[in-house]
XYZ file of C-alpha atoms in Angstrom:
352
model
C -36.432 133.125 108.516
C -36.763 130.234 106.097
C -35.215 129.589 102.713
C -38.073 129.680 100.204
C -36.595 128.787 96.821
C -35.826 125.200 97.708
C -37.643 121.876 98.095
C -39.112 120.679 101.387
C -40.711 117.297 101.988
C -44.420 117.743 102.690
C -44.910 114.065 103.534
C -45.209 110.607 101.977
C -47.177 110.576 98.721
C -49.656 108.257 100.431
C -50.639 111.094 102.798
C -52.333 112.997 99.995
C -55.541 111.876 98.346
C -58.841 113.494 97.385
C -59.442 114.774 100.915
C -57.798 118.084 101.801
C -54.815 117.825 104.150
C -53.639 120.942 105.972
C -49.998 120.978 107.043
C -47.941 123.870 108.406
C -44.611 124.269 106.611
C -42.159 127.119 107.238
C -44.822 128.593 109.528
C -47.338 128.770 106.666
C -50.479 126.616 106.550
C -50.724 124.741 103.255
C -53.783 122.874 101.940
C -52.879 119.789 99.886
C -55.192 117.655 97.773
C -54.829 115.345 94.804
C -56.426 116.638 91.619
C -58.462 114.611 89.139
C -55.355 114.113 86.962
C -53.517 112.524 89.912
C -51.135 115.402 90.629
C -51.049 117.209 93.983
C -52.276 120.776 94.369
C -50.991 122.965 97.204
C -52.595 126.273 98.191
C -51.927 128.707 100.986
C -54.522 127.483 103.483
C -55.838 130.975 104.129
C -58.699 132.740 102.405
C -57.642 136.353 101.604
C -61.066 137.627 102.688
C -61.373 136.677 106.361
C -58.197 134.589 106.651
C -59.997 131.373 107.585
C -58.476 128.077 106.381
C -59.657 126.988 102.952
C -59.395 123.442 104.280
C -62.451 124.225 106.417
C -64.511 124.628 103.245
C -65.547 122.234 100.505
C -63.758 120.718 97.570
C -65.505 121.199 94.219
C -63.818 119.312 91.388
C -60.232 120.613 91.432
C -61.092 123.797 93.352
C -61.600 124.697 97.010
C -64.547 126.813 98.110
C -64.169 128.787 101.321
C -66.716 127.630 103.874
C -67.289 131.150 105.231
C -68.359 133.385 102.302
C -68.052 131.060 99.318
C -65.054 132.354 97.365
C -63.696 129.456 95.305
C -60.035 128.997 94.372
C -58.583 126.796 91.652
C -55.327 124.833 91.987
C -53.491 127.831 90.464
C -54.609 129.950 93.418
C -56.917 132.159 91.342
C -60.464 132.764 92.556
C -62.628 131.139 89.867
C -66.034 131.835 91.383
C -67.434 134.738 93.434
C -70.928 134.124 94.801
C -71.946 137.735 94.100
C -70.125 137.941 90.767
C -67.666 140.604 89.657
C -70.030 143.376 90.672
C -69.000 142.686 94.255
C -65.256 142.980 93.622
C -63.957 143.160 90.052
C -60.302 142.821 91.122
C -58.419 139.590 90.529
C -58.432 137.603 93.773
C -55.699 135.079 94.468
C -54.088 132.999 97.156
C -50.580 131.621 96.738
C -50.170 128.234 95.091
C -47.072 126.087 95.427
C -45.301 123.706 93.076
C -45.314 120.063 94.182
C -43.175 117.232 92.793
C -43.456 113.573 93.749
C -40.202 111.685 93.927
C -38.870 108.686 95.872
C -42.324 108.079 97.340
C -42.593 111.577 98.861
C -44.261 114.866 97.939
C -41.818 117.784 97.735
C -43.062 121.372 97.938
C -41.312 124.500 96.657
C -42.123 127.277 99.114
C -41.130 130.113 96.786
C -43.026 131.273 93.706
C -44.241 128.209 91.802
C -42.939 129.431 88.443
C -39.392 129.439 89.839
C -39.484 125.786 90.945
C -36.570 123.662 89.728
C -37.226 119.894 90.003
C -33.556 119.193 89.216
C -32.694 120.643 92.647
C -34.324 117.723 94.494
C -31.400 115.754 96.014
C -30.802 112.104 95.168
C -32.554 109.617 97.426
C -32.928 106.923 94.793
C -32.029 104.155 97.242
C -35.627 104.379 98.510
C -37.149 103.239 95.226
C -34.226 101.375 93.618
C -35.375 97.953 94.826
C -31.864 97.215 96.088
C -32.848 97.903 99.683
C -35.764 96.975 101.925
C -36.947 100.238 103.414
C -38.939 101.173 106.509
C -40.249 104.681 107.136
C -41.653 106.782 109.943
C -42.455 110.245 111.243
C -41.779 112.249 114.373
C -42.706 115.752 115.487
C -39.716 117.375 117.203
C -40.101 120.482 119.315
C -36.878 122.080 118.159
C -35.397 124.065 115.293
C -34.539 121.939 112.264
C -30.846 122.927 112.347
C -30.448 121.372 115.790
C -31.501 118.034 114.285
C -29.122 118.594 111.364
C -26.314 119.090 113.875
C -27.242 115.829 115.553
C -27.154 113.869 112.303
C -23.909 115.366 110.981
C -22.072 114.773 114.255
C -21.706 111.073 115.073
C -19.390 111.587 118.016
C -22.427 111.396 120.299
C -23.140 107.765 119.388
C -20.899 106.309 122.112
C -22.668 108.253 124.821
C -26.256 108.542 123.644
C -26.509 105.230 121.749
C -24.082 102.817 123.430
C -26.213 99.904 122.247
C -25.156 100.511 118.623
C -21.590 101.790 119.039
C -19.922 98.376 119.095
C -17.385 99.559 121.651
C -15.312 101.617 119.186
C -14.856 105.317 119.856
C -15.194 108.340 117.569
C -11.644 109.424 118.431
C -10.406 106.235 116.726
C -12.171 107.025 113.456
C -11.076 109.166 110.530
C -13.538 112.039 110.078
C -13.367 114.336 107.031
C -15.651 117.201 106.109
C -16.071 117.937 102.403
C -17.991 120.776 100.745
C -19.186 120.416 97.156
C -20.993 123.597 96.130
C -23.817 123.896 98.657
C -23.612 120.246 99.709
C -21.780 119.198 102.882
C -20.417 115.692 103.486
C -19.304 114.345 106.838
C -17.306 111.215 105.996
C -16.440 108.804 108.757
C -14.047 105.921 108.111
C -13.798 103.159 110.698
C -11.171 100.574 109.645
C -10.820 97.296 111.534
C -13.705 98.061 113.871
C -15.820 95.806 116.037
C -19.408 95.874 114.716
C -22.289 96.812 116.952
C -24.830 94.191 117.979
C -27.302 95.208 115.256
C -24.645 95.164 112.524
C -23.305 91.856 113.764
C -26.746 90.271 113.664
C -27.562 91.279 110.078
C -24.109 91.355 108.517
C -24.008 87.590 108.246
C -20.244 87.344 108.751
C -18.367 85.338 111.372
C -15.634 88.001 111.475
C -15.147 89.769 114.782
C -13.970 92.932 113.016
C -14.604 94.703 109.728
C -14.020 97.945 107.852
C -16.840 100.389 108.451
C -17.982 103.815 107.393
C -20.652 106.333 108.241
C -21.108 109.012 105.576
C -23.699 111.770 105.925
C -24.695 114.228 103.169
C -26.513 117.502 103.853
C -28.380 119.661 101.347
C -30.193 122.887 102.133
C -32.291 123.519 103.982
C -32.190 120.275 105.967
C -32.450 117.070 103.961
C -29.836 114.463 104.791
C -28.701 111.147 103.371
C -26.640 108.763 105.491
C -25.012 105.452 104.676
C -23.619 103.290 107.427
C -21.839 100.175 106.173
C -19.476 97.406 107.250
C -17.573 94.802 105.244
C -14.660 92.397 105.647
C -11.330 94.010 106.515
C -9.640 94.989 103.262
C -12.718 94.393 101.062
C -14.329 97.001 98.794
C -16.992 98.603 100.942
C -18.727 100.090 97.880
C -19.632 96.678 96.460
C -19.763 94.364 99.453
C -20.895 94.100 103.038
C -23.927 95.264 104.982
C -25.325 98.704 104.046
C -28.017 100.681 105.813
C -28.722 103.863 103.828
C -31.167 106.297 105.364
C -32.978 109.522 104.539
C -33.765 112.270 107.014
C -36.210 114.889 105.750
C -36.382 117.758 108.244
C -39.180 120.132 107.330
C -39.695 123.182 109.557
C -43.211 123.400 110.909
C -42.448 126.599 112.798
C -39.226 128.218 113.974
C -39.130 125.840 116.944
C -40.838 122.673 115.687
C -39.925 120.260 112.917
C -41.590 117.547 110.856
C -39.079 114.680 110.806
C -39.756 112.139 108.043
C -37.262 109.277 107.985
C -36.528 106.249 105.832
C -34.025 103.501 106.603
C -32.997 100.706 104.268
C -30.974 97.504 104.392
C -29.485 95.184 101.791
C -29.631 92.028 103.925
C -32.488 90.030 105.473
C -34.776 91.941 103.122
C -37.560 89.370 103.294
C -37.520 88.993 107.066
C -40.655 90.686 108.399
C -39.452 90.422 111.983
C -36.365 92.437 111.074
C -38.563 94.977 109.276
C -40.744 95.396 112.362
C -37.680 95.660 114.574
C -36.108 98.358 112.371
C -39.298 100.383 112.079
C -39.805 100.339 115.814
C -36.139 100.651 116.744
C -35.233 103.638 114.573
C -38.263 105.574 115.756
C -37.636 104.774 119.394
C -33.943 105.701 119.227
C -34.749 109.225 118.116
C -37.935 109.560 120.146
C -36.319 108.482 123.419
C -32.673 109.498 122.930
C -31.863 112.074 120.224
C -35.219 113.842 120.330
C -35.181 114.711 124.044
C -31.641 116.081 123.684
C -32.620 118.300 120.747
C -35.720 119.495 122.581
C -33.623 120.227 125.683
C -31.301 122.338 123.511
C -34.253 124.300 122.162
C -35.697 124.778 125.629
C -32.381 126.164 126.823
C -32.358 128.600 123.889
C -35.961 129.687 124.429
C -37.515 131.118 121.265
C -34.118 131.833 119.768
C -33.144 129.855 116.671
C -29.626 131.232 116.158
C -27.555 128.628 117.975
C -24.228 130.316 117.213
C -25.448 133.611 118.679
C -25.365 131.894 122.083
C -21.596 131.463 121.675
C -21.436 127.703 122.279
C -18.251 125.772 122.835
C -17.264 124.352 119.434
C -15.699 120.896 119.200
C -14.001 119.150 116.269
C -17.077 117.044 115.601
C -19.139 120.210 115.023
C -17.279 121.098 111.811
C -19.837 119.710 109.343
C -22.780 121.275 111.163
C -21.068 124.671 111.237
C -20.410 124.471 107.484
C -24.062 123.623 106.835
C -25.236 126.526 108.982
C -22.999 128.994 107.169
C -24.166 127.817 103.749
C -27.824 128.063 104.754
C -27.318 131.570 106.165
C -25.699 132.693 102.911
C -28.477 131.190 100.795
C -31.129 132.961 102.884
C -29.218 136.240 102.780
C -28.718 136.048 98.997
C -32.393 135.208 98.489
C -33.554 138.154 100.587
C -31.185 140.542 98.818
C -32.487 139.368 95.433
C -36.104 139.773 96.535
C -35.310 143.231 97.913
C -33.695 144.330 94.661
C -36.661 143.024 92.662
C -39.130 144.868 94.900
C -37.195 148.140 94.527
C -37.067 147.690 90.745
C -40.815 147.141 90.598
C -41.422 150.346 92.575
C -39.093 152.320 90.270
C -40.802 150.967 87.165
């Protein structure tokens, strides 16, 4: 079950041009293409006649014609041309269309009814386009449920064991970890005063100090889009306005119940013009998840089989799991409320 009335990242804006791109999101194939006015159209990539992908057909102006029997669908999902005319089937023929918004260099898709889309619900990732940070981006396909990756990102206690090369020798037990809930947003706030920076931080921080005040805050919004900001500054200095900051975005878009599109962006406010550092960050961030976090998440999913309800397996819960548990509970409630609303609407329509 997926939350529908929410925004998912379909991919970088640069992925979508005049050619049709088919991408499975929430276990539904979606055909994307950029219209003549520059905006992105998104249609259910499934002809209602014989269920073949519309992306296998031809694009005609701003419409897609099915390559099997020639039905043509406009960007609003309505069939605007029937080869045999209305004598063949006078009924209105449609396929679902989805609302798409472009923001922060990415295309966001609303998987519910397009008329209900609320652009104001897209979370803030303005660091990507602010110009304050040099950003690198990448993509991974993870064979695991998106909530398992959310758990990984909200819980930084694993860093010492899975990523010793970036831990700096300090331990999670020495840090102050607070979980905050603001509406449907979850924050995991990690304060690390007087810590020894990791090798990467030390290299780019540009300070001769052996220790500094650090933090690692992570924000989660449903269904699974996360913002993180790891920073370090001089002991006693204002970490909001000084020091080395590496904000990052983690867009986890379910492909199916057990596979996830993972789009990531990482930024830095130092050595912004150093191309060697850019190449190192682009390669390093991808490799860390591909060779360390990713295999762990995929091992979790393999152990669970086709199940996606992690808590139903009655796992041992540790202190560091608090933020992930909060996120799971909020998502479950949002899905439940959405289904109850849809059920009530369907009953009302039948009564009327």
